[in-house]
Amino acid sequence: MSIFKAYDIRGIYGEELTDDIFYKIARAYARFLGGPKKIAVARDCRTSSPRLFNAFSTGLVEEGVEVIDVGVASTPMSYFANGSLKVDGSVMITASHNTKEWNGCKLCRSGAVPISGATGIKEIEKEVLSMGAFEPPAGVGSITKVDVSEEYSKHVKSFANLKRPLHIAIDFANGMGIAESVAFADSMLTYDSLYGEYDGDFPNHEANPLKTDTLDDLRALIKANPGKYAFGVAYDGDADRAGFVDELGEIIPMDFVTALIAKDMLASNPGAACFYDLRSSKVCEETILASGGRPMMSRVGHSFIKEQMRQNDAIFAGELSGHYYFKANFTAESSSMATFALANIVSASEKPLSELVKPLRKYSQSGEINTKTSTPPSEILAKIKEMYSSKAKVFELDGVSVDAWESEGYWANVRASNTEPLVRLNLEGKTPEIMAQKRDEFLAIIRA
């Protein structure tokens, strides 16, 4: 399987991904950008990241680039470095939420604009594959160290608008959320932490809040200390995603977090556009509308969402996977801005977070159901489009979506995985009965 993915470059270190491959990727990336002068390079705390940083920096230097060494940092910090230092591009060396044996990188142009499979990664792959083993250097660059943590802290903290002090619990999962925590210093938001030491082996649990069992320790801490915490936060490995639990230790669906943050931001930005991805609950659209905003649906995937945000001058977007995007952070993720946004909301209310979330628990969701299939996914999608076009609104923003909300009380999205032979179903109904009936109906078609 290729290490060149739809949204980034990723593989098992020492097998598909080696220092030599990374060196070639760096040179190909510089050539793809047309001879950049300055590139910011950051890395996570994985044990292989220092070696990969050396390999990538060597490749850039040999292409005549000045490498701005941001050091050990979160992915949101790397985006901030890109935008604030006005460099020609940036690289974040990370495998995000993947387990310890993985590593890779996320590539951007200037302005923190991501490079995806459709906008450059495949071209970089071709260049890497055609590159000779001992291609001579094209130029001589340099490496300059720059610490952006203090400026990033000020930047994120400017988003805080707490009406009273709050105390929260944070599970750093031994990953890059630790770097993000600089934003909470000397603020009205204090915290107790779990697994707050860098360890690229992630010894306590996977750094992936999408797997709800990774939230068990955070939930247990909150439940063991009733009344102590306003809510809890769990970061993924590179801290560009976050999961949240309320003051009772109950998991808050990530699309509900999108709805809450959008509502809060629209209070000071009336009429602005806010995006939610097409797997999100109908309550996102309803909440944004009721708050005076323009609800807009996005494709799944950070590169698509960021592009749509820029095209529509959106102030915020939330993705069901726990990515929260802010125009104020160069149209990129900031889990700490999302944390401050929730803190702003709770601090301004007499109600606890669980009560603020309660009105959003209106409908019944299937969750994402993955089906392995030997049938080409394109055939399945075509069949669904054919069967439902006469019964409901059908559109193809990402896969095939069926919207029968007004007529039958449900919507569904069926799409193919970018990386595996899987078909993914997300469905929501106005009642549990409608959801179950339609879920089974769509699964029967997918699995036929």
Short mmCIF file of C-alpha atoms in Angstrom, two decimals:
data_model
loop_
_atom_site.label_atom_id
_atom_site.label_comp_id
_atom_site.label_asym_id
_atom_site.label_seq_id
_atom_site.Cartn_x
_atom_site.Cartn_y
_atom_site.Cartn_z
CA MET A 1 0.00 0.00 0.00
CA SER A 2 1.33 3.45 -0.92
CA ILE A 3 2.46 5.81 1.85
CA PHE A 4 1.08 8.68 -0.26
CA LYS A 5 -2.46 9.08 1.10
CA ALA A 6 -5.46 11.26 0.30
CA TYR A 7 -4.60 13.87 2.96
CA ASP A 8 -1.00 13.19 4.02
CA ILE A 9 1.99 10.86 3.77
CA ARG A 10 2.01 8.03 6.29
CA GLY A 11 3.56 4.59 6.80
CA ILE A 12 5.27 2.23 9.24
CA TYR A 13 8.72 3.60 10.01
CA GLY A 14 11.56 1.34 8.93
CA GLU A 15 9.36 -0.53 6.46
CA GLU A 16 7.39 1.53 3.91
CA LEU A 17 8.70 4.80 5.38
CA THR A 18 12.47 5.24 5.65
CA ASP A 19 14.92 8.10 6.16
CA ASP A 20 15.96 7.84 2.50
CA ILE A 21 12.33 8.07 1.28
CA PHE A 22 11.76 11.07 3.56
CA TYR A 23 14.84 12.81 2.18
CA LYS A 24 13.50 12.31 -1.35
CA ILE A 25 10.04 13.52 -0.34
CA ALA A 26 11.61 16.73 0.98
CA ARG A 27 13.42 17.39 -2.28
CA ALA A 28 10.31 16.57 -4.33
CA TYR A 29 8.19 18.83 -2.11
CA ALA A 30 10.59 21.75 -2.58
CA ARG A 31 10.55 21.24 -6.35
CA PHE A 32 6.76 21.00 -6.33
CA LEU A 33 6.60 24.40 -4.61
CA GLY A 34 8.84 25.87 -7.31
CA GLY A 35 11.94 26.71 -5.30
CA PRO A 36 10.66 28.00 -1.92
CA LYS A 37 12.93 30.22 0.17
CA LYS A 38 11.70 29.30 3.65
CA ILE A 39 9.87 26.19 4.96
CA ALA A 40 8.76 25.70 8.58
CA VAL A 41 9.30 22.14 9.83
CA ALA A 42 7.81 20.82 13.10
CA ARG A 43 7.70 17.32 14.56
CA ASP A 44 5.79 15.32 17.14
CA CYS A 45 7.26 13.31 20.02
CA ARG A 46 7.47 9.91 18.30
CA THR A 47 10.81 8.16 18.70
CA SER A 48 11.37 8.18 14.93
CA SER A 49 10.56 11.88 14.48
CA PRO A 50 14.07 13.30 15.18
CA ARG A 51 15.59 11.03 12.51
CA LEU A 52 12.88 11.91 10.03
CA PHE A 53 13.35 15.61 10.79
CA ASN A 54 17.06 15.28 10.00
CA ALA A 55 16.31 13.48 6.73
CA PHE A 56 13.66 15.98 5.64
CA SER A 57 15.74 19.02 6.61
CA THR A 58 18.74 17.65 4.72
CA GLY A 59 16.59 17.27 1.61
CA LEU A 60 15.28 20.83 1.90
CA VAL A 61 18.74 22.30 2.56
CA GLU A 62 20.07 20.50 -0.53
CA GLU A 63 17.31 22.19 -2.54
CA GLY A 64 18.54 25.59 -1.31
CA VAL A 65 15.79 26.10 1.29
CA GLU A 66 16.13 27.89 4.63
CA VAL A 67 14.55 25.46 7.11
CA ILE A 68 12.73 27.11 10.00
CA ASP A 69 13.04 24.49 12.74
CA VAL A 70 9.91 24.88 14.90
CA GLY A 71 10.98 21.94 17.09
CA VAL A 72 8.61 19.61 18.92
CA ALA A 73 5.15 21.07 18.38
CA SER A 74 1.50 20.25 17.78
CA THR A 75 -0.01 20.28 14.30
CA PRO A 76 -2.07 23.44 15.10
CA MET A 77 1.19 25.12 16.14
CA SER A 78 2.77 24.14 12.82
CA TYR A 79 -0.14 25.79 10.97
CA PHE A 80 0.30 28.89 13.13
CA ALA A 81 4.02 28.94 12.33
CA ASN A 82 3.21 28.75 8.63
CA GLY A 83 0.80 31.68 8.73
CA SER A 84 2.52 33.91 11.27
CA LEU A 85 6.09 33.51 9.98
CA LYS A 86 4.93 34.04 6.39
CA VAL A 87 6.97 31.13 5.06
CA ASP A 88 6.51 29.48 1.67
CA GLY A 89 5.23 26.24 3.17
CA SER A 90 5.26 24.01 6.23
CA VAL A 91 5.76 20.39 7.16
CA MET A 92 4.44 18.61 10.24
CA ILE A 93 6.19 15.30 10.90
CA THR A 94 3.56 13.11 12.54
CA ALA A 95 1.32 10.11 12.08
CA SER A 96 -1.48 11.83 13.99
CA HIS A 97 -3.49 9.28 16.01
CA ASN A 98 -1.77 6.19 14.57
CA THR A 99 0.11 3.87 16.91
CA LYS A 100 3.79 4.25 17.75
CA GLU A 101 5.28 2.33 14.81
CA TRP A 102 3.81 4.79 12.30
CA ASN A 103 5.08 8.17 11.15
CA GLY A 104 4.67 10.52 8.23
CA CYS A 105 4.06 14.16 7.41
CA LYS A 106 1.42 16.76 6.59
CA LEU A 107 2.43 19.21 3.88
CA CYS A 108 1.20 22.77 3.32
CA ARG A 109 1.76 25.63 0.93
CA SER A 110 2.04 29.18 2.24
CA GLY A 111 -0.90 30.44 4.27
CA ALA A 112 -1.31 26.97 5.83
CA VAL A 113 -3.10 25.74 2.68
CA PRO A 114 -2.90 21.92 2.80
CA ILE A 115 -1.51 19.79 0.00
CA SER A 116 -3.72 16.74 -0.55
CA GLY A 117 -3.66 13.80 -2.93
CA ALA A 118 -5.68 15.83 -5.40
CA THR A 119 -3.60 19.00 -5.08
CA GLY A 120 -0.02 17.78 -5.08
CA ILE A 121 0.77 14.64 -3.08
CA LYS A 122 0.42 12.42 -6.15
CA GLU A 123 2.75 14.74 -8.11
CA ILE A 124 5.26 14.59 -5.26
CA GLU A 125 4.98 10.79 -5.31
CA LYS A 126 5.81 10.69 -9.03
CA GLU A 127 8.85 12.91 -8.45
CA VAL A 128 10.06 10.69 -5.60
CA LEU A 129 9.71 7.53 -7.69
CA SER A 130 11.66 9.05 -10.57
CA MET A 131 14.44 10.46 -8.39
CA GLY A 132 17.87 8.84 -8.62
CA ALA A 133 19.56 7.38 -5.56
CA PHE A 134 22.45 9.89 -5.56
CA GLU A 135 20.97 12.96 -7.22
CA PRO A 136 23.36 15.90 -6.62
CA PRO A 137 22.26 18.85 -4.45
CA ALA A 138 20.46 21.62 -6.27
CA GLY A 139 21.56 24.30 -3.81
CA VAL A 140 22.71 25.05 -0.29
CA GLY A 141 20.24 26.16 2.36
CA SER A 142 20.38 26.51 6.13
CA ILE A 143 18.54 25.64 9.35
CA THR A 144 17.29 28.29 11.78
CA LYS A 145 15.53 27.45 15.04
CA VAL A 146 12.39 29.43 15.91
CA ASP A 147 10.18 28.85 18.97
CA VAL A 148 6.59 29.91 18.24
CA SER A 149 5.05 28.61 21.47
CA GLU A 150 4.86 31.99 23.22
CA GLU A 151 3.26 33.73 20.23
CA TYR A 152 0.92 30.79 19.67
CA SER A 153 -0.12 30.98 23.32
CA LYS A 154 -0.99 34.67 22.98
CA HIS A 155 -2.84 33.97 19.74
CA VAL A 156 -5.04 31.21 21.20
CA LYS A 157 -5.55 33.03 24.49
CA SER A 158 -7.00 36.00 22.62
CA PHE A 159 -9.92 33.69 21.82
CA ALA A 160 -10.74 33.26 25.52
CA ASN A 161 -13.71 35.17 26.92
CA LEU A 162 -14.44 33.44 30.21
CA LYS A 163 -16.94 35.11 32.54
CA ARG A 164 -15.64 33.18 35.55
CA PRO A 165 -12.77 30.80 36.33
CA LEU A 166 -13.22 27.17 35.29
CA HIS A 167 -11.32 24.00 36.20
CA ILE A 168 -11.21 21.15 33.68
CA ALA A 169 -9.57 17.74 33.22
CA ILE A 170 -7.28 17.01 30.25
CA ASP A 171 -5.97 13.68 28.94
CA PHE A 172 -2.85 14.48 26.93
CA ALA A 173 -2.25 10.80 26.08
CA ASN A 174 1.52 11.50 26.24
CA GLY A 175 1.21 13.37 22.93
CA MET A 176 1.29 16.85 21.48
CA GLY A 177 -1.61 18.25 23.48
CA ILE A 178 1.12 18.93 26.03
CA ALA A 179 2.52 21.57 23.66
CA GLU A 180 -0.97 23.01 23.18
CA SER A 181 -1.33 23.51 26.94
CA VAL A 182 0.91 26.60 26.83
CA ALA A 183 -2.25 28.48 25.84
CA PHE A 184 -3.91 27.76 29.19
CA ALA A 185 -1.09 29.19 31.35
CA ASP A 186 -2.00 32.37 33.24
CA SER A 187 -5.62 32.19 32.12
CA MET A 188 -8.93 31.70 33.93
CA LEU A 189 -8.92 28.10 32.68
CA THR A 190 -7.01 25.72 34.93
CA TYR A 191 -6.71 21.97 34.65
CA ASP A 192 -5.65 18.64 36.11
CA SER A 193 -3.96 16.33 33.63
CA LEU A 194 -3.57 12.69 32.76
CA TYR A 195 -0.47 11.39 30.96
CA GLY A 196 1.16 14.80 30.71
CA GLU A 197 4.69 13.63 29.83
CA TYR A 198 5.89 13.21 26.26
CA ASP A 199 6.25 9.55 25.33
CA GLY A 200 6.25 8.59 21.66
CA ASP A 201 5.41 5.00 22.57
CA PHE A 202 2.01 6.15 23.93
CA PRO A 203 2.23 3.63 26.81
CA ASN A 204 -1.10 4.37 28.50
CA HIS A 205 -3.56 4.23 25.60
CA GLU A 206 -3.88 5.16 21.95
CA ALA A 207 -4.02 8.90 21.39
CA ASN A 208 -7.29 8.71 19.49
CA PRO A 209 -10.48 10.13 21.05
CA LEU A 210 -12.56 8.65 18.23
CA LYS A 211 -12.07 5.30 19.97
CA THR A 212 -14.34 5.87 22.94
CA ASP A 213 -12.49 3.38 25.15
CA THR A 214 -9.51 5.80 25.11
CA LEU A 215 -11.72 8.21 27.05
CA ASP A 216 -12.26 5.74 29.92
CA ASP A 217 -9.50 7.13 32.16
CA LEU A 218 -10.66 10.72 31.66
CA ARG A 219 -14.26 9.77 32.38
CA ALA A 220 -13.21 7.85 35.50
CA LEU A 221 -11.27 10.86 36.83
CA ILE A 222 -14.28 13.14 36.40
CA LYS A 223 -16.74 10.65 37.90
CA ALA A 224 -14.45 10.10 40.90
CA ASN A 225 -14.47 13.86 41.61
CA PRO A 226 -18.08 15.05 41.29
CA GLY A 227 -18.44 18.82 40.98
CA LYS A 228 -14.71 19.42 40.49
CA TYR A 229 -14.46 19.68 36.70
CA ALA A 230 -16.51 21.77 34.25
CA PHE A 231 -15.69 19.27 31.49
CA GLY A 232 -12.91 17.07 30.14
CA VAL A 233 -10.75 17.17 27.00
CA ALA A 234 -8.82 14.37 25.28
CA TYR A 235 -6.31 15.18 22.54
CA ASP A 236 -5.17 12.91 19.74
CA GLY A 237 -1.49 12.29 19.03
CA ASP A 238 -0.69 15.50 17.14
CA ALA A 239 -3.43 17.53 18.90
CA ASP A 240 -5.33 18.60 15.80
CA ARG A 241 -8.38 16.70 17.11
CA ALA A 242 -10.08 16.69 20.49
CA GLY A 243 -12.83 14.74 22.17
CA PHE A 244 -14.93 16.21 25.00
CA VAL A 245 -16.85 14.82 27.97
CA ASP A 246 -19.21 16.77 30.20
CA GLU A 247 -19.01 17.43 33.95
CA LEU A 248 -20.67 14.04 34.60
CA GLY A 249 -18.08 12.18 32.54
CA GLU A 250 -20.48 11.53 29.64
CA ILE A 251 -19.13 11.67 26.09
CA ILE A 252 -20.33 14.63 24.01
CA PRO A 253 -20.80 13.74 20.33
CA MET A 254 -18.35 15.76 18.27
CA ASP A 255 -21.05 17.22 16.01
CA PHE A 256 -22.79 18.58 19.12
CA VAL A 257 -19.55 20.36 19.98
CA THR A 258 -19.65 21.85 16.46
CA ALA A 259 -23.18 23.13 17.07
CA LEU A 260 -22.29 24.68 20.44
CA ILE A 261 -19.15 26.44 19.19
CA ALA A 262 -20.93 27.72 16.06
CA LYS A 263 -23.72 29.17 18.20
CA ASP A 264 -21.24 30.95 20.45
CA MET A 265 -19.21 32.37 17.56
CA LEU A 266 -22.27 33.58 15.68
CA ALA A 267 -23.26 35.73 18.68
CA SER A 268 -20.44 38.10 17.70
CA ASN A 269 -20.41 37.30 13.97
CA PRO A 270 -24.06 37.44 12.88
CA GLY A 271 -24.77 36.19 9.37
CA ALA A 272 -21.44 34.42 9.01
CA ALA A 273 -21.02 31.01 7.39
CA CYS A 274 -20.27 27.96 9.53
CA PHE A 275 -19.55 24.51 8.08
CA TYR A 276 -20.37 21.05 9.38
CA ASP A 277 -19.38 17.85 7.59
CA LEU A 278 -22.10 15.83 5.86
CA ARG A 279 -22.03 13.09 8.53
CA SER A 280 -23.11 15.52 11.24
CA SER A 281 -26.49 15.59 12.96
CA LYS A 282 -29.28 17.75 11.60
CA VAL A 283 -28.99 19.76 14.83
CA CYS A 284 -25.86 21.45 13.40
CA GLU A 285 -27.81 22.96 10.53
CA GLU A 286 -30.74 23.83 12.82
CA THR A 287 -28.52 25.45 15.48
CA ILE A 288 -26.55 27.54 12.98
CA LEU A 289 -29.78 28.74 11.34
CA ALA A 290 -31.40 29.56 14.68
CA SER A 291 -28.26 31.49 15.69
CA GLY A 292 -28.46 33.72 12.63
CA GLY A 293 -25.71 32.05 10.66
CA ARG A 294 -25.40 30.45 7.25
CA PRO A 295 -25.19 26.66 7.67
CA MET A 296 -23.04 25.04 5.01
CA MET A 297 -22.31 21.35 4.48
CA SER A 298 -18.79 20.19 3.69
CA ARG A 299 -17.09 17.10 2.36
CA VAL A 300 -15.15 14.89 4.76
CA GLY A 301 -11.43 15.69 4.98
CA HIS A 302 -9.47 18.70 6.20
CA SER A 303 -8.18 19.82 2.81
CA PHE A 304 -11.70 19.96 1.36
CA ILE A 305 -13.16 21.71 4.40
CA LYS A 306 -10.44 24.37 4.48
CA GLU A 307 -10.90 25.07 0.78
CA GLN A 308 -14.67 25.45 1.20
CA MET A 309 -14.18 27.70 4.23
CA ARG A 310 -11.88 30.00 2.26
CA GLN A 311 -14.25 30.11 -0.70
CA ASN A 312 -17.17 31.12 1.54
CA ASP A 313 -15.30 33.24 4.11
CA ALA A 314 -16.53 30.95 6.88
CA ILE A 315 -15.57 31.71 10.47
CA PHE A 316 -15.73 28.13 11.76
CA ALA A 317 -16.14 24.49 10.77
CA GLY A 318 -16.47 21.28 12.73
CA GLU A 319 -15.90 17.73 11.59
CA LEU A 320 -17.41 14.59 13.11
CA SER A 321 -13.90 13.24 13.67
CA GLY A 322 -13.14 16.02 16.18
CA HIS A 323 -11.36 18.54 13.94
CA TYR A 324 -12.41 22.12 14.72
CA TYR A 325 -11.34 24.77 12.21
CA PHE A 326 -11.11 28.50 12.85
CA LYS A 327 -10.72 31.32 10.35
CA ALA A 328 -8.78 33.05 13.15
CA ASN A 329 -6.14 30.30 13.02
CA PHE A 330 -5.36 30.63 9.31
CA THR A 331 -8.46 28.52 8.50
CA ALA A 332 -6.89 25.56 10.29
CA GLU A 333 -7.50 23.43 13.34
CA SER A 334 -6.90 24.51 16.91
CA SER A 335 -8.07 22.11 19.60
CA SER A 336 -7.16 24.66 22.26
CA MET A 337 -9.34 27.32 20.61
CA ALA A 338 -12.15 24.76 20.67
CA THR A 339 -11.46 24.15 24.36
CA PHE A 340 -11.59 27.86 25.11
CA ALA A 341 -14.80 28.16 23.07
CA LEU A 342 -16.52 25.52 25.22
CA ALA A 343 -15.12 27.17 28.35
CA ASN A 344 -16.54 30.52 27.17
CA ILE A 345 -19.97 28.91 26.76
CA VAL A 346 -19.99 27.16 30.14
CA SER A 347 -18.62 30.17 32.02
CA ALA A 348 -21.39 32.40 30.63
CA SER A 349 -24.19 30.01 31.64
CA GLU A 350 -25.74 29.06 34.94
CA LYS A 351 -26.26 25.58 33.52
CA PRO A 352 -23.59 22.86 33.44
CA LEU A 353 -22.38 21.56 30.09
CA SER A 354 -24.58 18.45 30.27
CA GLU A 355 -27.68 20.67 30.39
CA LEU A 356 -26.43 22.79 27.47
CA VAL A 357 -25.95 19.63 25.40
CA LYS A 358 -29.27 18.06 26.38
CA PRO A 359 -31.47 19.99 23.87
CA LEU A 360 -29.23 18.74 21.06
CA ARG A 361 -29.98 15.09 21.80
CA LYS A 362 -33.11 15.21 19.66
CA TYR A 363 -32.59 12.62 16.97
CA SER A 364 -31.28 9.07 16.55
CA GLN A 365 -27.96 8.44 14.79
CA SER A 366 -26.52 5.22 13.41
CA GLY A 367 -22.89 6.22 13.84
CA GLU A 368 -20.48 5.35 11.04
CA ILE A 369 -21.01 1.74 9.93
CA ASN A 370 -18.25 0.27 7.75
CA THR A 371 -18.85 -2.67 5.42
CA LYS A 372 -16.08 -4.59 3.64
CA THR A 373 -17.16 -5.30 0.11
CA SER A 374 -15.88 -7.19 -2.91
CA THR A 375 -18.31 -5.22 -5.07
CA PRO A 376 -16.75 -2.01 -6.43
CA PRO A 377 -18.00 0.83 -4.19
CA SER A 378 -18.87 2.84 -7.30
CA GLU A 379 -21.47 0.22 -8.24
CA ILE A 380 -23.04 0.38 -4.77
CA LEU A 381 -23.20 4.18 -4.87
CA ALA A 382 -24.73 4.09 -8.34
CA LYS A 383 -27.39 1.63 -7.15
CA ILE A 384 -28.34 3.83 -4.20
CA LYS A 385 -28.54 6.89 -6.42
CA GLU A 386 -30.79 5.01 -8.85
CA MET A 387 -33.08 3.65 -6.11
CA TYR A 388 -33.62 6.90 -4.18
CA SER A 389 -33.52 9.67 -6.79
CA SER A 390 -37.29 9.49 -7.30
CA LYS A 391 -38.07 9.36 -3.56
CA ALA A 392 -35.84 12.04 -2.03
CA LYS A 393 -33.26 14.74 -2.63
CA VAL A 394 -30.06 12.99 -3.74
CA PHE A 395 -26.71 14.76 -4.07
CA GLU A 396 -23.06 13.76 -4.51
CA LEU A 397 -20.96 16.15 -2.43
CA ASP A 398 -19.05 13.16 -1.02
CA GLY A 399 -20.33 9.75 -2.02
CA VAL A 400 -24.13 9.69 -2.31
CA SER A 401 -26.38 11.52 0.17
CA VAL A 402 -30.11 10.92 0.45
CA ASP A 403 -32.13 13.65 2.19
CA ALA A 404 -35.68 12.59 3.01
CA TRP A 405 -35.86 14.58 6.24
CA GLU A 406 -39.10 16.41 5.50
CA SER A 407 -40.92 13.56 3.77
CA GLU A 408 -39.79 10.47 5.72
CA GLY A 409 -37.78 11.81 8.66
CA TYR A 410 -34.26 10.63 7.79
CA TRP A 411 -31.08 11.39 5.89
CA ALA A 412 -28.27 9.04 4.85
CA ASN A 413 -24.79 9.29 3.40
CA VAL A 414 -22.96 6.41 1.74
CA ARG A 415 -19.37 6.90 0.63
CA ALA A 416 -16.29 4.86 -0.15
CA SER A 417 -13.19 4.84 2.02
CA ASN A 418 -10.17 6.60 0.51
CA THR A 419 -7.77 3.97 1.82
CA GLU A 420 -9.59 0.64 2.29
CA PRO A 421 -12.15 -1.56 0.45
CA LEU A 422 -14.90 -0.22 2.69
CA VAL A 423 -18.25 1.45 2.19
CA ARG A 424 -19.26 3.80 5.01
CA LEU A 425 -22.86 4.49 6.04
CA ASN A 426 -24.01 7.38 8.24
CA LEU A 427 -27.73 7.80 8.85
CA GLU A 428 -29.95 9.84 11.16
CA GLY A 429 -33.66 9.55 11.86
CA LYS A 430 -36.14 11.71 13.70
CA THR A 431 -36.96 8.70 15.89
CA PRO A 432 -35.05 5.53 16.87
CA GLU A 433 -37.60 3.48 14.93
CA ILE A 434 -37.07 5.42 11.69
CA MET A 435 -33.30 5.28 12.14
CA ALA A 436 -33.27 1.49 12.69
CA GLN A 437 -35.60 0.79 9.78
CA LYS A 438 -33.67 2.95 7.30
CA ARG A 439 -30.28 1.82 8.58
CA ASP A 440 -31.19 -1.80 7.89
CA GLU A 441 -32.66 -0.88 4.52
CA PHE A 442 -29.43 0.81 3.37
CA LEU A 443 -27.20 -1.92 4.81
CA ALA A 444 -29.19 -4.54 2.90
CA ILE A 445 -28.40 -2.70 -0.34
CA ILE A 446 -24.71 -2.23 0.56
CA ARG A 447 -24.28 -5.88 1.57
CA ALA A 448 -26.41 -7.47 -1.15
#
